[in-house]
Amino acid sequence: MHMRRNYHRHIWILSGTGDGPPLVRILLQNGWKVSVSVVSSQAALAYGDLPLESLWIGPLEGTQAIANVIEKARATHKGFDWIIDATHPFAQVISSNLNVVSRKHKQPLLRFDRCCKKSQNASLIKNYCELLKLNLSEERILFAIGSRHLPEALSCGRKAGATVFARVMPTVEGLRKALMCEIPQSHLAVFKPLASDEIGEIESALCRRWKITGVVARESGGSTQKIWQNISLQQGLKLWLIARPALSKNIKVVNTFAELLAEI
């Protein structure tokens, strides 16, 4: 019954985490037509075997780009029944733009936000500047935070007295930002999170090799946060998580696939 009711209905998912592909599979199994937007060609590979209506690759620059997609969909196939914002929790600009455009166009919007319970040994900090309040002398700190704020974060770590290390994504932007930090090549690891067969295998080995005493990561939820929480517990490391940005109060949020299916 559920599949027949949803047949021919269309969802647009903007995906920025590993939750995107399994979410799309569940929606397809429940009879939905699905279009997906991802930022990079690398991210698009995870959707290659799925029968999507459309797969759009590249950033959506500004509110007008989002509005153009909605308007074109309404002109060609009666539009989207729902837009699902499954972007990264720290992708504030795209989430804000989606909210603005959806409200203006009266477009139903849901935020999918997979949460991860913070482990007892993890400390939340608002931003990297809070590291300056700590005495990190003789600490060996690994920053696993992406590339956008890496120069600022490493600078704060150094000023607090730490010897700093970084894990960056194998992208042009990731390497460019890492080089800006003037970090020794021997303190830099370039690989994609969850790249090993065993979850956290590379990350765990890296911490042991570098004799890491603490990790700075983001409260991103999902597998990546779980990896750092597990490693820090197993190896007795300190863990600081950058608190995730607050969501707009006027956005409906679901935290599980079951909640999402019930809502739509």
C-alpha positions as a LaTeX table, in Angstrom:
\begin{tabular}{lrrr}
\hline
Residue & $x$ (\AA) & $y$ (\AA) & $z$ (\AA) \\
\hline
Met1 & 0.00 & 0.00 & 0.00 \\
His2 & 2.75 & 2.42 & 0.94 \\
Met3 & 4.57 & 1.79 & $-2.33$ \\
Arg4 & 1.48 & 2.30 & $-4.47$ \\
Arg5 & 0.60 & 5.53 & $-2.68$ \\
Asn6 & 4.08 & 6.99 & $-3.22$ \\
Tyr7 & 4.50 & 5.82 & $-6.80$ \\
His8 & 5.31 & 8.71 & $-9.13$ \\
Arg9 & 6.06 & 11.03 & $-6.20$ \\
His10 & 9.41 & 12.76 & $-6.37$ \\
Ile11 & 12.03 & 13.68 & $-3.75$ \\
Trp12 & 15.15 & 15.79 & $-4.20$ \\
Ile13 & 17.95 & 14.89 & $-1.78$ \\
Leu14 & 20.97 & 17.08 & $-1.20$ \\
Ser15 & 23.54 & 14.73 & 0.25 \\
Gly16 & 26.83 & 15.47 & 1.98 \\
Thr17 & 27.42 & 12.45 & 4.24 \\
Gly18 & 27.59 & 8.68 & 4.06 \\
Asp19 & 23.92 & 8.51 & 5.01 \\
Gly20 & 22.91 & 9.63 & 1.51 \\
Pro21 & 23.17 & 6.33 & $-0.44$ \\
Pro22 & 21.32 & 4.13 & 2.12 \\
Leu23 & 18.65 & 6.80 & 2.46 \\
Val24 & 18.15 & 6.87 & $-1.30$ \\
Arg25 & 17.91 & 3.05 & $-1.42$ \\
Ile26 & 15.19 & 3.04 & 1.22 \\
Leu27 & 13.19 & 5.71 & $-0.61$ \\
Leu28 & 13.47 & 3.83 & $-3.92$ \\
Gln29 & 12.32 & 0.64 & $-2.24$ \\
Asn30 & 9.30 & 2.52 & $-0.97$ \\
Gly31 & 8.30 & 3.64 & $-4.45$ \\
Trp32 & 9.65 & 7.17 & $-4.55$ \\
Lys33 & 11.32 & 8.79 & $-7.51$ \\
Val34 & 14.57 & 10.33 & $-6.31$ \\
Ser35 & 16.89 & 13.01 & $-7.64$ \\
Val36 & 20.20 & 13.65 & $-5.87$ \\
Ser37 & 22.63 & 16.55 & $-5.64$ \\
Val38 & 26.24 & 16.03 & $-4.53$ \\
Val39 & 29.18 & 18.40 & $-4.50$ \\
Ser40 & 31.83 & 16.27 & $-6.22$ \\
Ser41 & 32.31 & 13.53 & $-8.82$ \\
Gln42 & 33.87 & 11.39 & $-6.10$ \\
Ala43 & 30.71 & 11.61 & $-4.01$ \\
Ala44 & 28.60 & 10.74 & $-7.05$ \\
Leu45 & 30.27 & 7.33 & $-7.40$ \\
Ala46 & 28.25 & 5.97 & $-4.47$ \\
Tyr47 & 25.04 & 6.48 & $-6.48$ \\
Gly48 & 26.22 & 4.89 & $-9.73$ \\
Asp49 & 24.16 & 1.72 & $-9.39$ \\
Leu50 & 20.94 & 3.40 & $-8.27$ \\
Pro51 & 18.00 & 4.16 & $-10.63$ \\
Leu52 & 17.84 & 7.89 & $-9.98$ \\
Glu53 & 15.75 & 10.39 & $-11.91$ \\
Ser54 & 18.69 & 12.81 & $-11.91$ \\
Leu55 & 22.16 & 13.04 & $-10.37$ \\
Trp56 & 23.48 & 16.59 & $-10.24$ \\
Ile57 & 27.15 & 17.18 & $-9.47$ \\
Gly58 & 28.61 & 20.45 & $-8.24$ \\
Pro59 & 27.91 & 23.11 & $-5.61$ \\
Leu60 & 24.68 & 25.08 & $-5.69$ \\
Glu61 & 25.88 & 28.66 & $-5.57$ \\
Gly62 & 23.39 & 30.84 & $-3.75$ \\
Thr63 & 19.63 & 30.84 & $-3.37$ \\
Gln64 & 18.95 & 31.45 & $-7.07$ \\
Ala65 & 20.58 & 28.17 & $-8.07$ \\
Ile66 & 18.26 & 26.29 & $-5.69$ \\
Ala67 & 15.24 & 28.24 & $-6.90$ \\
Asn68 & 16.12 & 27.39 & $-10.52$ \\
Val69 & 16.06 & 23.65 & $-9.76$ \\
Ile70 & 12.69 & 23.91 & $-8.00$ \\
Glu71 & 11.14 & 26.02 & $-10.77$ \\
Lys72 & 12.44 & 23.77 & $-13.54$ \\
Ala73 & 11.08 & 20.70 & $-11.75$ \\
Arg74 & 7.66 & 22.32 & $-11.43$ \\
Ala75 & 7.67 & 23.18 & $-15.11$ \\
Thr76 & 8.69 & 19.70 & $-16.30$ \\
His77 & 7.28 & 17.13 & $-13.85$ \\
Lys78 & 5.03 & 18.85 & $-11.30$ \\
Gly79 & 7.92 & 19.56 & $-8.97$ \\
Phe80 & 9.22 & 17.85 & $-5.84$ \\
Asp81 & 6.92 & 16.54 & $-3.15$ \\
Trp82 & 9.76 & 16.93 & $-0.67$ \\
Ile83 & 13.30 & 18.26 & $-0.49$ \\
Ile84 & 15.54 & 16.41 & 1.97 \\
Asp85 & 18.51 & 18.33 & 3.33 \\
Ala86 & 21.00 & 15.56 & 4.14 \\
Thr87 & 24.05 & 17.79 & 3.81 \\
His88 & 26.88 & 17.81 & 6.35 \\
Pro89 & 25.90 & 19.33 & 9.73 \\
Phe90 & 28.59 & 21.98 & 9.30 \\
Ala91 & 27.41 & 22.98 & 5.80 \\
Gln92 & 25.55 & 25.98 & 7.19 \\
Val93 & 25.34 & 28.04 & 4.01 \\
Ile94 & 23.54 & 25.48 & 1.85 \\
Ser95 & 21.15 & 24.55 & 4.69 \\
Ser96 & 20.29 & 28.19 & 5.29 \\
Asn97 & 19.77 & 28.81 & 1.57 \\
Leu98 & 17.52 & 25.75 & 1.27 \\
Asn99 & 15.39 & 26.99 & 4.14 \\
Val100 & 15.03 & 30.48 & 2.65 \\
Val101 & 14.13 & 29.26 & $-0.83$ \\
Ser102 & 11.77 & 26.52 & 0.37 \\
Arg103 & 9.80 & 28.95 & 2.51 \\
Lys104 & 9.58 & 31.44 & $-0.35$ \\
His105 & 8.41 & 28.79 & $-2.83$ \\
Lys106 & 6.19 & 26.95 & $-0.30$ \\
Gln107 & 8.28 & 23.85 & $-0.92$ \\
Pro108 & 8.10 & 21.11 & 1.77 \\
Leu109 & 11.55 & 20.64 & 3.32 \\
Leu110 & 12.93 & 18.12 & 5.82 \\
Arg111 & 16.32 & 18.10 & 7.49 \\
Phe112 & 17.82 & 14.63 & 7.98 \\
Asp113 & 20.26 & 14.89 & 10.88 \\
Arg114 & 21.83 & 11.64 & 12.04 \\
Cys115 & 22.87 & 12.19 & 15.64 \\
Cys116 & 25.65 & 10.46 & 17.53 \\
Lys117 & 25.69 & 10.39 & 21.32 \\
Lys118 & 28.77 & 12.11 & 22.71 \\
Ser119 & 31.08 & 9.76 & 24.60 \\
Gln120 & 31.88 & 10.53 & 28.23 \\
Asn121 & 35.52 & 11.34 & 27.51 \\
Ala122 & 34.71 & 13.90 & 24.79 \\
Ser123 & 34.66 & 17.61 & 25.53 \\
Leu124 & 32.56 & 20.00 & 23.42 \\
Ile125 & 34.11 & 23.33 & 22.44 \\
Lys126 & 32.39 & 26.10 & 20.50 \\
Asn127 & 35.31 & 26.93 & 18.23 \\
Tyr128 & 39.04 & 26.46 & 17.77 \\
Cys129 & 39.89 & 29.60 & 19.73 \\
Glu130 & 38.79 & 27.79 & 22.90 \\
Leu131 & 41.93 & 25.68 & 22.57 \\
Leu132 & 43.89 & 28.78 & 23.57 \\
Lys133 & 42.42 & 28.47 & 27.06 \\
Leu134 & 44.09 & 25.08 & 27.50 \\
Asn135 & 47.67 & 24.18 & 28.37 \\
Leu136 & 48.61 & 21.78 & 25.59 \\
Ser137 & 52.35 & 21.76 & 26.27 \\
Glu138 & 53.86 & 18.36 & 25.49 \\
Glu139 & 50.56 & 17.26 & 23.90 \\
Arg140 & 50.58 & 15.72 & 20.43 \\
Ile141 & 47.25 & 16.76 & 18.88 \\
Leu142 & 45.73 & 15.36 & 15.71 \\
Phe143 & 43.28 & 17.66 & 13.91 \\
Ala144 & 40.66 & 15.77 & 11.86 \\
Ile145 & 38.37 & 18.65 & 10.96 \\
Gly146 & 38.35 & 19.02 & 7.19 \\
Ser147 & 40.30 & 21.73 & 5.41 \\
Arg148 & 38.25 & 24.93 & 5.55 \\
His149 & 39.35 & 26.04 & 9.03 \\
Leu150 & 42.56 & 24.02 & 9.25 \\
Pro151 & 45.01 & 26.99 & 9.22 \\
Glu152 & 43.13 & 28.73 & 12.05 \\
Ala153 & 42.80 & 25.52 & 14.08 \\
Leu154 & 46.46 & 24.51 & 13.78 \\
Ser155 & 47.53 & 28.03 & 14.71 \\
Cys156 & 45.43 & 27.86 & 17.88 \\
Gly157 & 46.86 & 24.46 & 18.72 \\
Arg158 & 50.43 & 25.67 & 18.32 \\
Lys159 & 49.81 & 28.79 & 20.42 \\
Ala160 & 48.40 & 26.56 & 23.17 \\
Gly161 & 51.71 & 24.68 & 23.15 \\
Ala162 & 50.82 & 21.53 & 21.22 \\
Thr163 & 52.76 & 19.67 & 18.58 \\
Val164 & 50.16 & 19.51 & 15.80 \\
Phe165 & 49.29 & 16.89 & 13.20 \\
Ala166 & 46.54 & 16.83 & 10.59 \\
Arg167 & 44.48 & 14.46 & 8.51 \\
Val168 & 43.17 & 16.00 & 5.30 \\
Met169 & 41.05 & 14.80 & 2.43 \\
Pro170 & 42.76 & 13.82 & $-0.86$ \\
Thr171 & 41.43 & 16.86 & $-2.71$ \\
Val172 & 43.08 & 19.92 & $-4.24$ \\
Glu173 & 41.44 & 22.16 & $-1.64$ \\
Gly174 & 42.49 & 19.91 & 1.22 \\
Leu175 & 46.12 & 19.85 & 0.13 \\
Arg176 & 46.18 & 23.59 & $-0.60$ \\
Lys177 & 44.95 & 24.44 & 2.89 \\
Ala178 & 47.38 & 21.98 & 4.47 \\
Leu179 & 50.31 & 23.59 & 2.66 \\
Met180 & 49.16 & 27.01 & 3.85 \\
Cys181 & 49.62 & 25.79 & 7.41 \\
Glu182 & 53.34 & 25.13 & 6.91 \\
Ile183 & 52.93 & 21.81 & 8.66 \\
Pro184 & 55.82 & 19.32 & 8.24 \\
Gln185 & 55.01 & 16.62 & 5.69 \\
Ser186 & 55.78 & 14.02 & 8.34 \\
His187 & 52.88 & 15.46 & 10.41 \\
Leu188 & 50.37 & 15.24 & 7.57 \\
Ala189 & 48.19 & 12.29 & 6.51 \\
Val190 & 46.13 & 12.44 & 3.33 \\
Phe191 & 43.27 & 9.97 & 3.07 \\
Lys192 & 39.51 & 9.79 & 3.00 \\
Pro193 & 37.71 & 8.93 & 6.26 \\
Leu194 & 36.47 & 5.33 & 6.40 \\
Ala195 & 38.95 & 4.42 & 3.66 \\
Ser196 & 39.95 & 1.13 & 5.32 \\
Asp197 & 37.96 & $-2.08$ & 5.30 \\
Glu198 & 37.88 & $-2.12$ & 9.08 \\
Ile199 & 36.21 & 1.04 & 10.33 \\
Gly200 & 38.82 & 3.27 & 11.93 \\
Glu201 & 41.76 & 0.99 & 11.12 \\
Ile202 & 43.87 & 3.68 & 9.42 \\
Glu203 & 42.89 & 6.35 & 11.94 \\
Ser204 & 43.79 & 4.09 & 14.85 \\
Ala205 & 47.16 & 3.11 & 13.36 \\
Leu206 & 47.94 & 6.76 & 12.64 \\
Cys207 & 47.38 & 7.73 & 16.27 \\
Arg208 & 49.70 & 4.97 & 17.45 \\
Arg209 & 52.43 & 5.82 & 14.92 \\
Trp210 & 52.42 & 9.51 & 15.78 \\
Lys211 & 52.02 & 8.85 & 19.53 \\
Ile212 & 48.97 & 11.12 & 19.55 \\
Thr213 & 47.70 & 12.21 & 22.98 \\
Gly214 & 44.61 & 14.12 & 21.86 \\
Val215 & 42.28 & 14.57 & 18.89 \\
Val216 & 40.27 & 17.56 & 17.70 \\
Ala217 & 37.32 & 16.54 & 15.51 \\
Arg218 & 33.82 & 17.81 & 14.74 \\
Glu219 & 30.53 & 16.83 & 16.31 \\
Ser220 & 29.33 & 15.69 & 12.91 \\
Gly221 & 27.36 & 12.64 & 13.99 \\
Gly222 & 27.42 & 9.33 & 12.18 \\
Ser223 & 30.40 & 7.07 & 11.51 \\
Thr224 & 33.21 & 9.64 & 11.58 \\
Gln225 & 32.39 & 10.91 & 15.06 \\
Lys226 & 31.97 & 7.33 & 16.30 \\
Ile227 & 35.42 & 6.42 & 14.97 \\
Trp228 & 37.18 & 9.15 & 16.94 \\
Gln229 & 35.18 & 8.45 & 20.06 \\
Asn230 & 36.02 & 4.74 & 19.89 \\
Ile231 & 39.72 & 5.36 & 19.20 \\
Ser232 & 40.02 & 7.89 & 22.00 \\
Leu233 & 38.46 & 5.42 & 24.44 \\
Gln234 & 40.58 & 2.50 & 23.26 \\
Gln235 & 43.88 & 4.41 & 23.31 \\
Gly236 & 43.17 & 6.71 & 26.26 \\
Leu237 & 43.30 & 9.91 & 24.19 \\
Lys238 & 41.80 & 13.27 & 24.98 \\
Leu239 & 39.03 & 14.25 & 22.56 \\
Trp240 & 37.67 & 17.69 & 21.77 \\
Leu241 & 34.63 & 17.96 & 19.51 \\
Ile242 & 33.71 & 21.22 & 17.78 \\
Ala243 & 30.02 & 21.64 & 18.61 \\
Arg244 & 27.73 & 21.40 & 15.60 \\
Pro245 & 25.95 & 24.61 & 14.52 \\
Ala246 & 22.41 & 25.10 & 15.79 \\
Leu247 & 19.64 & 24.40 & 13.30 \\
Ser248 & 17.00 & 26.95 & 12.44 \\
Lys249 & 13.96 & 26.52 & 14.68 \\
Asn250 & 11.55 & 26.60 & 11.74 \\
Ile251 & 13.02 & 23.51 & 10.03 \\
Lys252 & 11.44 & 20.11 & 10.63 \\
Val253 & 14.19 & 17.67 & 11.65 \\
Val254 & 14.19 & 13.87 & 11.59 \\
Asn255 & 16.98 & 11.75 & 13.03 \\
Thr256 & 16.33 & 8.25 & 11.65 \\
Phe257 & 15.22 & 6.68 & 8.38 \\
Ala258 & 12.05 & 5.45 & 10.11 \\
Glu259 & 11.17 & 8.97 & 11.27 \\
Leu260 & 11.71 & 10.31 & 7.76 \\
Leu261 & 9.44 & 7.69 & 6.16 \\
Ala262 & 6.76 & 8.39 & 8.74 \\
Glu263 & 6.94 & 12.13 & 8.06 \\
Ile264 & 6.60 & 11.96 & 4.27 \\
\hline
\end{tabular}
